[in-house]
Amino acid sequence: MKPALPALLVLIQLEPAHLELVSAQYDVRYAPTAEGRAAEVAAHGKTFRAVLTNGTVGLTATEIAAMPALEVVCALGAGYENIDLAACRARGIAVGNGAGTNDSCVADHAMALLLATVRRVPALDHATRDGVWRNALPLPPNFSGKRLGIVGLGTIGRRIAQRGQGFDLEIGYHNRRAREDVSFSYFADVGALAKWADYLVIATPGGPETRHLVDTPVLRALGPHGYLVNIARGSVVNTAALADALRAGELGGAGLDVYESEPLPPKELFDCPNVVLTPHVAGWSPEAVLASVSQFLENARRHFAGEPLFAPVG
């Protein structure tokens, strides 16, 4: 008789093929909605040995307390800011993530947003469809040969820097501390980086420490010919300050894949000039999602085999 499969609670949306892949190895309860989540924790909380979530959906201390058999929690993707790590540590619950699985996808999307914003691609597309020729339009500036400031030079930030170098961009960055393995210019202050840069790309983790790191002074330092891109977490940018800066002409434009109101769209930005918005898809592609699911399976396999996680958190 085969041993029972470990009970797994999945709190995020998965493609049918990926859910089938996971279900082949675990006894899955699928709860990607708030209502389903509450119902599953209440009805089956005592049985779950593993949870699959992500940084946005997270896992609360109350939910952890309702799962006395819980051994491992994994985030699909790199973010884990809404998983209660303290509650996990107190119980000895292993926590892993999908670090590295979607870095290239996120970096690609960051550059796509930056190019689309600087070269005003969406506005030019709309004008073309309306029959407006270039003579009646303001010309977008050159993209190459400028200064790219990156807030957060982790694995994703470094991939963005690599892509920027392909456009002959000079790279500067802000981090908690300077990195010894790069030759890029280091700025201890975000405002100083913004004043230096033509483009500012946000690639830092979310959470209380970085909330509204980019606010009115930083946006003014970036200036009317500067461009902001955020592919990190919506909480890092003060949305109201961004809207004010764009309407006042204090910022050249912004490309956002994340925002404070998500999953609701940032309606306060809808009437702002030169804003490009995407629905938090920077890290999502068929290749990246499959890699993240595969890394979850490897993390969980290692845990239940008594081995260290492939990508541990903390």
CSV table of C-alpha atoms in Angstrom, one decimal:
chain,number,residue,atom,x,y,z
A,1,MET,CA,0.0,0.0,0.0
A,2,LYS,CA,1.4,3.4,-1.1
A,3,PRO,CA,1.8,6.0,1.7
A,4,ALA,CA,-0.6,8.9,1.6
A,5,LEU,CA,0.5,11.9,-0.3
A,6,PRO,CA,1.4,15.0,1.8
A,7,ALA,CA,-1.6,17.4,2.0
A,8,LEU,CA,-0.8,20.7,0.2
A,9,LEU,CA,-2.9,23.9,0.3
A,10,VAL,CA,-2.5,26.0,-2.9
A,11,LEU,CA,-3.5,29.6,-2.4
A,12,ILE,CA,-2.6,31.0,-5.8
A,13,GLN,CA,-3.9,30.7,-9.4
A,14,LEU,CA,-2.2,27.9,-11.3
A,15,GLU,CA,-2.7,26.8,-14.9
A,16,PRO,CA,-4.5,23.4,-15.2
A,17,ALA,CA,-1.3,21.7,-16.5
A,18,HIS,CA,0.7,23.0,-13.6
A,19,LEU,CA,-2.0,22.1,-11.1
A,20,GLU,CA,-2.0,18.6,-12.5
A,21,LEU,CA,1.8,18.4,-12.2
A,22,VAL,CA,1.6,19.4,-8.5
A,23,SER,CA,-1.4,17.1,-7.9
A,24,ALA,CA,0.6,14.1,-9.1
A,25,GLN,CA,2.9,14.4,-6.0
A,26,TYR,CA,0.6,16.0,-3.4
A,27,ASP,CA,-2.9,15.8,-2.0
A,28,VAL,CA,-3.9,19.2,-3.2
A,29,ARG,CA,-6.7,21.5,-1.9
A,30,TYR,CA,-6.9,24.4,-4.4
A,31,ALA,CA,-8.1,27.7,-2.9
A,32,PRO,CA,-7.0,30.7,-5.1
A,33,THR,CA,-9.9,32.9,-3.8
A,34,ALA,CA,-10.3,34.6,-0.4
A,35,GLU,CA,-13.6,32.7,0.3
A,36,GLY,CA,-12.1,29.3,-0.7
A,37,ARG,CA,-9.0,30.0,1.3
A,38,ALA,CA,-10.9,30.6,4.5
A,39,ALA,CA,-13.1,27.6,3.9
A,40,GLU,CA,-10.1,25.2,3.3
A,41,VAL,CA,-8.2,26.5,6.4
A,42,ALA,CA,-11.3,26.1,8.6
A,43,ALA,CA,-12.2,22.6,7.2
A,44,HIS,CA,-8.9,21.0,6.6
A,45,GLY,CA,-6.3,23.2,8.3
A,46,LYS,CA,-5.1,20.4,10.6
A,47,THR,CA,-4.2,18.2,7.7
A,48,PHE,CA,-1.9,20.5,5.7
A,49,ARG,CA,1.8,19.8,5.7
A,50,ALA,CA,2.7,22.3,2.9
A,51,VAL,CA,1.4,25.6,1.5
A,52,LEU,CA,2.1,27.1,-1.9
A,53,THR,CA,1.5,30.8,-2.1
A,54,ASN,CA,3.3,34.0,-3.3
A,55,GLY,CA,4.5,37.3,-1.9
A,56,THR,CA,1.3,39.1,-2.6
A,57,VAL,CA,-1.1,36.5,-1.3
A,58,GLY,CA,1.2,35.5,1.6
A,59,LEU,CA,0.3,33.4,4.7
A,60,THR,CA,-0.8,34.9,8.0
A,61,ALA,CA,0.2,33.9,11.5
A,62,THR,CA,-3.5,33.1,12.2
A,63,GLU,CA,-3.5,30.7,9.3
A,64,ILE,CA,-0.2,29.1,10.4
A,65,ALA,CA,-1.6,28.6,13.9
A,66,ALA,CA,-4.6,26.8,12.3
A,67,MET,CA,-2.2,24.3,10.6
A,68,PRO,CA,-0.5,22.3,13.4
A,69,ALA,CA,1.0,19.8,10.9
A,70,LEU,CA,2.5,22.5,8.6
A,71,GLU,CA,6.1,21.8,7.8
A,72,VAL,CA,7.0,23.9,4.7
A,73,VAL,CA,5.7,27.1,3.0
A,74,CYS,CA,6.9,28.0,-0.5
A,75,ALA,CA,6.3,31.2,-2.5
A,76,LEU,CA,6.0,30.9,-6.3
A,77,GLY,CA,8.4,33.6,-7.5
A,78,ALA,CA,11.0,35.5,-5.5
A,79,GLY,CA,8.7,37.7,-3.3
A,80,TYR,CA,7.6,36.5,0.2
A,81,GLU,CA,6.9,39.7,2.0
A,82,ASN,CA,3.4,38.7,3.2
A,83,ILE,CA,4.4,35.3,4.5
A,84,ASP,CA,4.7,35.7,8.3
A,85,LEU,CA,8.3,34.5,8.7
A,86,ALA,CA,8.4,35.1,12.4
A,87,ALA,CA,5.4,32.7,12.9
A,88,CYS,CA,7.2,30.1,10.6
A,89,ARG,CA,10.5,30.4,12.5
A,90,ALA,CA,8.7,30.0,15.8
A,91,ARG,CA,7.3,26.7,14.7
A,92,GLY,CA,10.4,25.5,12.8
A,93,ILE,CA,8.5,25.7,9.5
A,94,ALA,CA,10.8,25.7,6.4
A,95,VAL,CA,10.2,28.6,4.0
A,96,GLY,CA,11.4,28.6,0.3
A,97,ASN,CA,10.8,30.7,-2.8
A,98,GLY,CA,11.2,30.7,-6.5
A,99,ALA,CA,14.3,33.0,-6.5
A,100,GLY,CA,16.0,33.0,-9.9
A,101,THR,CA,13.2,31.4,-11.8
A,102,ASN,CA,11.8,34.6,-13.4
A,103,ASP,CA,14.7,37.0,-13.2
A,104,SER,CA,15.2,37.3,-17.0
A,105,CYS,CA,11.5,37.6,-17.6
A,106,VAL,CA,11.2,40.5,-15.1
A,107,ALA,CA,14.3,42.2,-16.5
A,108,ASP,CA,12.9,41.9,-20.0
A,109,HIS,CA,9.6,43.5,-19.0
A,110,ALA,CA,11.4,46.3,-17.1
A,111,MET,CA,13.2,47.2,-20.3
A,112,ALA,CA,10.0,46.9,-22.3
A,113,LEU,CA,8.2,49.3,-20.0
A,114,LEU,CA,11.1,51.7,-20.0
A,115,LEU,CA,11.4,51.7,-23.8
A,116,ALA,CA,7.6,52.1,-24.2
A,117,THR,CA,7.5,55.0,-21.8
A,118,VAL,CA,10.5,56.9,-23.1
A,119,ARG,CA,9.6,56.4,-26.7
A,120,ARG,CA,5.9,56.9,-26.0
A,121,VAL,CA,4.9,53.8,-27.9
A,122,PRO,CA,1.3,53.4,-26.6
A,123,ALA,CA,0.5,57.1,-27.4
A,124,LEU,CA,2.1,56.8,-30.8
A,125,ASP,CA,0.1,53.6,-31.5
A,126,HIS,CA,-3.2,55.4,-30.5
A,127,ALA,CA,-2.3,58.4,-32.7
A,128,THR,CA,-1.5,56.2,-35.7
A,129,ARG,CA,-4.9,54.5,-35.3
A,130,ASP,CA,-6.5,58.0,-35.2
A,131,GLY,CA,-4.8,59.0,-38.5
A,132,VAL,CA,-2.4,61.4,-36.8
A,133,TRP,CA,1.0,61.7,-38.6
A,134,ARG,CA,4.3,62.4,-36.9
A,135,ASN,CA,4.4,66.1,-37.9
A,136,ALA,CA,1.6,66.8,-35.4
A,137,LEU,CA,3.2,64.9,-32.5
A,138,PRO,CA,5.9,65.7,-30.0
A,139,LEU,CA,9.0,63.7,-30.9
A,140,PRO,CA,10.1,61.2,-28.2
A,141,PRO,CA,13.7,61.5,-27.0
A,142,ASN,CA,16.6,59.1,-27.8
A,143,PHE,CA,16.7,56.1,-25.5
A,144,SER,CA,20.3,55.1,-25.7
A,145,GLY,CA,23.3,56.9,-24.2
A,146,LYS,CA,21.6,58.0,-21.0
A,147,ARG,CA,22.0,57.2,-17.3
A,148,LEU,CA,20.1,54.3,-15.8
A,149,GLY,CA,19.6,54.2,-12.0
A,150,ILE,CA,18.6,50.9,-10.4
A,151,VAL,CA,17.1,50.8,-6.9
A,152,GLY,CA,18.0,47.3,-5.7
A,153,LEU,CA,20.9,45.6,-7.4
A,154,GLY,CA,20.0,42.0,-6.6
A,155,THR,CA,19.7,39.3,-9.3
A,156,ILE,CA,16.9,41.1,-11.1
A,157,GLY,CA,18.6,44.5,-10.8
A,158,ARG,CA,21.8,43.1,-12.3
A,159,ARG,CA,20.0,41.6,-15.2
A,160,ILE,CA,18.4,44.9,-15.9
A,161,ALA,CA,21.8,46.5,-15.7
A,162,GLN,CA,23.1,44.0,-18.3
A,163,ARG,CA,20.3,44.9,-20.7
A,164,GLY,CA,20.9,48.6,-20.1
A,165,GLN,CA,24.5,48.2,-21.1
A,166,GLY,CA,23.3,46.9,-24.4
A,167,PHE,CA,21.7,50.3,-25.0
A,168,ASP,CA,24.9,52.1,-24.0
A,169,LEU,CA,23.4,53.3,-20.7
A,170,GLU,CA,25.7,54.3,-17.9
A,171,ILE,CA,24.6,52.4,-14.7
A,172,GLY,CA,24.3,53.6,-11.2
A,173,TYR,CA,22.5,51.9,-8.3
A,174,HIS,CA,21.2,52.2,-4.7
A,175,ASN,CA,21.4,49.3,-2.4
A,176,ARG,CA,21.5,48.8,1.4
A,177,ARG,CA,25.3,48.5,0.9
A,178,ALA,CA,27.7,48.9,-2.0
A,179,ARG,CA,28.5,45.7,-4.0
A,180,GLU,CA,32.1,44.8,-4.4
A,181,ASP,CA,31.5,42.7,-7.5
A,182,VAL,CA,30.3,45.4,-9.8
A,183,SER,CA,31.9,48.6,-11.2
A,184,PHE,CA,28.7,50.6,-11.4
A,185,SER,CA,28.4,53.9,-9.5
A,186,TYR,CA,27.0,53.4,-6.0
A,187,PHE,CA,24.6,55.9,-4.4
A,188,ALA,CA,23.9,55.6,-0.7
A,189,ASP,CA,20.8,57.8,-1.1
A,190,VAL,CA,17.9,57.2,-3.4
A,191,GLY,CA,17.4,60.9,-4.0
A,192,ALA,CA,21.0,61.4,-5.1
A,193,LEU,CA,20.6,58.4,-7.5
A,194,ALA,CA,17.4,60.0,-8.9
A,195,LYS,CA,19.1,63.4,-9.4
A,196,TRP,CA,22.0,61.7,-11.3
A,197,ALA,CA,19.8,59.4,-13.4
A,198,ASP,CA,17.7,59.8,-16.6
A,199,TYR,CA,15.8,56.6,-15.9
A,200,LEU,CA,15.0,55.1,-12.5
A,201,VAL,CA,14.0,51.5,-12.3
A,202,ILE,CA,12.7,50.0,-9.0
A,203,ALA,CA,13.8,46.5,-8.4
A,204,THR,CA,14.0,46.4,-4.6
A,205,PRO,CA,12.0,44.1,-2.3
A,206,GLY,CA,8.7,45.3,-0.9
A,207,GLY,CA,7.7,45.5,2.8
A,208,PRO,CA,7.7,48.2,5.5
A,209,GLU,CA,11.3,49.1,5.0
A,210,THR,CA,10.8,50.3,1.5
A,211,ARG,CA,7.3,51.6,1.6
A,212,HIS,CA,7.1,54.9,-0.3
A,213,LEU,CA,10.8,54.9,-0.7
A,214,VAL,CA,10.1,56.8,-4.0
A,215,ASP,CA,8.1,59.9,-3.0
A,216,THR,CA,7.8,63.6,-4.0
A,217,PRO,CA,11.5,64.6,-3.3
A,218,VAL,CA,12.8,61.6,-5.3
A,219,LEU,CA,10.4,62.2,-8.2
A,220,ARG,CA,11.4,65.9,-8.3
A,221,ALA,CA,15.1,64.9,-8.2
A,222,LEU,CA,14.4,62.6,-11.2
A,223,GLY,CA,12.8,65.6,-12.9
A,224,PRO,CA,10.7,66.6,-15.9
A,225,HIS,CA,13.0,64.7,-18.4
A,226,GLY,CA,13.3,61.6,-16.1
A,227,TYR,CA,11.4,58.4,-16.3
A,228,LEU,CA,10.4,55.9,-13.6
A,229,VAL,CA,9.7,52.2,-14.0
A,230,ASN,CA,8.5,50.0,-11.2
A,231,ILE,CA,8.6,46.2,-11.5
A,232,ALA,CA,9.1,45.5,-7.8
A,233,ARG,CA,6.2,46.1,-5.5
A,234,GLY,CA,3.6,48.9,-5.7
A,235,SER,CA,4.2,49.9,-2.1
A,236,VAL,CA,7.7,51.2,-2.9
A,237,VAL,CA,6.2,54.2,-4.9
A,238,ASN,CA,3.9,56.8,-3.4
A,239,THR,CA,1.1,56.7,-6.0
A,240,ALA,CA,-0.5,60.0,-5.0
A,241,ALA,CA,2.9,61.7,-5.2
A,242,LEU,CA,3.5,60.1,-8.6
A,243,ALA,CA,0.2,61.3,-10.0
A,244,ASP,CA,0.9,64.9,-8.7
A,245,ALA,CA,4.4,64.9,-10.3
A,246,LEU,CA,3.1,63.7,-13.7
A,247,ARG,CA,0.2,66.2,-13.8
A,248,ALA,CA,2.5,69.0,-12.8
A,249,GLY,CA,5.1,68.1,-15.5
A,250,GLU,CA,7.7,67.3,-12.8
A,251,LEU,CA,8.3,63.9,-14.3
A,252,GLY,CA,8.7,62.8,-17.9
A,253,GLY,CA,6.8,59.6,-17.6
A,254,ALA,CA,6.3,56.3,-15.7
A,255,GLY,CA,5.9,52.6,-16.6
A,256,LEU,CA,4.3,50.5,-13.8
A,257,ASP,CA,3.8,46.8,-13.6
A,258,VAL,CA,2.9,47.1,-9.9
A,259,TYR,CA,0.8,49.6,-7.9
A,260,GLU,CA,-0.6,50.1,-4.4
A,261,SER,CA,-4.2,49.3,-5.4
A,262,GLU,CA,-3.6,46.0,-7.1
A,263,PRO,CA,-5.4,43.9,-8.2
A,264,LEU,CA,-7.5,47.0,-8.8
A,265,PRO,CA,-6.0,49.4,-11.4
A,266,PRO,CA,-4.5,52.7,-10.2
A,267,LYS,CA,-7.3,54.9,-11.4
A,268,GLU,CA,-5.7,58.1,-10.1
A,269,LEU,CA,-3.1,57.6,-12.9
A,270,PHE,CA,-5.5,57.1,-15.7
A,271,ASP,CA,-5.6,60.8,-16.7
A,272,CYS,CA,-1.9,61.4,-16.1
A,273,PRO,CA,0.3,62.1,-19.2
A,274,ASN,CA,2.7,59.4,-20.4
A,275,VAL,CA,1.9,56.5,-18.1
A,276,VAL,CA,2.2,52.9,-19.3
A,277,LEU,CA,0.5,50.2,-17.1
A,278,THR,CA,0.6,46.4,-17.1
A,279,PRO,CA,-1.2,44.1,-14.7
A,280,HIS,CA,1.7,42.7,-12.6
A,281,VAL,CA,2.9,40.4,-15.3
A,282,ALA,CA,6.6,41.1,-15.4
A,283,GLY,CA,7.5,37.8,-13.9
A,284,TRP,CA,5.0,35.8,-15.8
A,285,SER,CA,5.6,33.8,-18.9
A,286,PRO,CA,5.0,30.2,-19.7
A,287,GLU,CA,8.7,29.5,-19.3
A,288,ALA,CA,9.0,31.5,-16.0
A,289,VAL,CA,5.9,30.0,-14.4
A,290,LEU,CA,6.9,26.4,-15.3
A,291,ALA,CA,10.4,27.1,-13.8
A,292,SER,CA,8.8,28.5,-10.6
A,293,VAL,CA,6.5,25.5,-10.3
A,294,SER,CA,9.4,23.1,-10.8
A,295,GLN,CA,11.4,24.9,-8.2
A,296,PHE,CA,8.5,24.6,-5.7
A,297,LEU,CA,8.4,20.9,-6.4
A,298,GLU,CA,12.1,20.6,-5.8
A,299,ASN,CA,12.0,22.7,-2.6
A,300,ALA,CA,9.2,20.5,-1.3
A,301,ARG,CA,10.8,17.2,-2.4
A,302,ARG,CA,14.0,18.1,-0.6
A,303,HIS,CA,12.1,19.1,2.6
A,304,PHE,CA,10.1,15.8,2.7
A,305,ALA,CA,13.3,13.9,2.0
A,306,GLY,CA,15.0,15.5,5.0
A,307,GLU,CA,17.3,17.7,2.8
A,308,PRO,CA,17.9,21.4,2.8
A,309,LEU,CA,15.6,23.5,0.5
A,310,PHE,CA,17.0,24.4,-2.9
A,311,ALA,CA,16.0,28.0,-2.4
A,312,PRO,CA,15.5,28.8,1.3
A,313,VAL,CA,14.3,32.1,2.7
A,314,GLY,CA,15.9,33.6,5.7
